[in-house]
Amino acid sequence: MLRWSVLALSVLVNLPVFYGGLVEQNVPVEEVLTRFLITVPIIAILLAAVRAASRRSSDPRG
């Protein structure tokens, strides 16, 4: 399941590429979309790792 935080962080990471491709038009649109599609699963894995590391254990012994 894809979370909004994954999409938001992926857009934030790719803002310079979006600007270069859609406003300045010095990067092909295909490359912009490819970079975004590559970034989404990477960000999802990184955020899942952060969520798993910050989750508190329900076991009182640790």
XYZ file of N, CA and C in Angstrom:
186
model
N 0.839 -1.177 0.000
C 0.000 0.000 0.000
C 0.891 1.250 0.000
N 0.559 2.180 -0.832
C 1.345 3.400 -0.967
C 0.792 4.473 -0.035
N 1.660 5.111 0.692
C 1.249 6.156 1.623
C 1.473 7.531 0.992
N 0.702 8.499 1.476
C 0.849 9.865 0.978
C 2.223 10.423 1.308
N 2.775 10.009 2.428
C 4.098 10.510 2.810
C 5.167 10.072 1.811
N 5.005 8.887 1.235
C 5.961 8.404 0.232
C 5.885 9.278 -1.011
N 4.676 9.551 -1.471
C 4.528 10.391 -2.664
C 5.016 11.813 -2.407
N 4.685 12.352 -1.236
C 5.101 13.719 -0.922
C 6.620 13.840 -0.858
N 7.269 12.892 -0.210
C 8.731 12.945 -0.116
C 9.381 12.693 -1.475
N 8.777 11.839 -2.294
C 9.308 11.601 -3.640
C 9.217 12.858 -4.496
N 8.108 13.566 -4.387
C 7.969 14.828 -5.126
C 8.981 15.843 -4.612
N 9.156 15.909 -3.301
C 10.105 16.855 -2.720
C 11.532 16.573 -3.180
N 11.901 15.301 -3.222
C 13.245 14.927 -3.661
C 13.440 15.258 -5.138
N 12.386 15.130 -5.929
C 12.489 15.328 -7.373
C 12.117 16.735 -7.839
N 11.906 17.666 -6.928
C 11.524 19.021 -7.340
C 12.517 19.677 -8.303
N 13.829 19.577 -8.087
C 14.744 20.185 -9.060
C 14.603 19.586 -10.466
N 14.378 18.275 -10.533
C 14.218 17.631 -11.840
C 12.890 18.046 -12.467
N 11.831 18.130 -11.641
C 10.537 18.585 -12.156
C 10.653 19.993 -12.724
N 11.350 20.862 -11.997
C 11.516 22.237 -12.465
C 12.305 22.278 -13.775
N 13.392 21.522 -13.820
C 14.210 21.505 -15.034
C 13.480 20.917 -16.226
N 12.628 19.940 -15.982
C 11.938 19.292 -17.090
C 10.664 19.974 -17.520
N 9.923 20.524 -16.571
C 8.617 21.072 -16.902
C 8.615 22.585 -17.076
N 9.533 23.294 -16.432
C 9.562 24.755 -16.546
C 10.656 25.197 -17.511
N 11.891 24.789 -17.235
C 13.003 25.200 -18.093
C 13.109 24.365 -19.356
N 12.537 23.197 -19.351
C 12.510 22.268 -20.484
C 13.914 21.904 -20.977
N 14.838 21.720 -20.046
C 16.175 21.269 -20.423
C 16.399 19.797 -20.073
N 15.384 19.151 -19.488
C 15.412 17.718 -19.191
C 14.195 17.103 -19.874
N 14.361 16.007 -20.610
C 13.208 15.380 -21.264
C 12.170 14.909 -20.239
N 10.910 15.015 -20.600
C 9.818 14.628 -19.708
C 9.902 13.146 -19.361
N 10.345 12.324 -20.306
C 10.481 10.890 -20.033
C 11.485 10.642 -18.904
N 12.562 11.419 -18.891
C 13.564 11.266 -17.835
C 13.010 11.724 -16.491
N 12.216 12.783 -16.507
C 11.594 13.263 -15.272
C 10.695 12.180 -14.688
N 9.851 11.594 -15.519
C 8.946 10.547 -15.049
C 9.697 9.293 -14.621
N 10.744 8.946 -15.348
C 11.538 7.776 -14.985
C 12.204 7.971 -13.630
N 12.768 9.136 -13.406
C 13.409 9.401 -12.110
C 12.389 9.358 -10.980
N 11.197 9.892 -11.231
C 10.157 9.863 -10.203
C 9.736 8.429 -9.901
N 9.542 7.626 -10.938
C 9.119 6.240 -10.733
C 10.201 5.398 -10.059
N 11.454 5.748 -10.258
C 12.539 5.048 -9.565
C 12.606 5.495 -8.104
N 12.324 6.757 -7.856
C 12.428 7.306 -6.508
C 11.334 6.785 -5.581
N 10.136 6.549 -6.102
C 9.007 6.147 -5.251
C 9.302 4.868 -4.458
N 9.731 3.768 -5.079
C 9.992 2.578 -4.252
C 11.185 2.738 -3.304
N 12.173 3.526 -3.702
C 13.318 3.749 -2.815
C 12.872 4.499 -1.563
N 12.079 5.553 -1.746
C 11.563 6.317 -0.609
C 10.650 5.445 0.245
N 9.848 4.588 -0.388
C 8.952 3.699 0.367
C 9.751 2.766 1.269
N 10.834 2.217 0.760
C 11.673 1.321 1.562
C 12.338 2.089 2.704
N 12.850 3.278 2.420
C 13.509 4.066 3.462
C 12.530 4.484 4.563
N 11.325 4.915 4.174
C 10.342 5.302 5.182
C 9.846 4.100 5.977
N 9.727 2.950 5.338
C 9.338 1.736 6.064
C 10.401 1.369 7.091
N 11.664 1.547 6.745
C 12.741 1.265 7.692
C 12.696 2.232 8.874
N 12.425 3.495 8.598
C 12.322 4.478 9.682
C 11.128 4.157 10.572
N 9.988 3.805 9.956
C 8.809 3.434 10.740
C 9.083 2.209 11.608
N 9.741 1.211 11.045
C 10.038 -0.011 11.797
C 11.020 0.266 12.934
N 11.979 1.131 12.702
C 12.967 1.436 13.737
C 12.370 2.274 14.864
N 11.400 3.099 14.540
C 10.834 3.977 15.561
C 9.623 3.370 16.260
N 9.163 2.216 15.795
C 8.014 1.565 16.417
C 8.441 0.989 17.766
N 7.634 1.221 18.757
C 7.952 0.707 20.094
C 7.486 -0.733 20.214
N 8.247 -1.491 20.905
C 7.915 -2.895 21.121
C 6.790 -3.009 22.143
N 5.841 -3.912 21.891
C 4.750 -4.116 22.836
C 5.154 -5.089 23.944
N 6.275 -5.744 23.775
C 6.776 -6.678 24.780
C 7.483 -5.889 25.884
N 7.034 -6.001 27.138
C 7.663 -5.201 28.204
C 9.098 -5.623 28.524
N 9.503 -6.802 28.092
C 10.869 -7.261 28.365
C 11.868 -6.748 27.334
N 11.372 -6.078 26.291
C 12.302 -5.545 25.311
C 12.101 -6.153 24.025
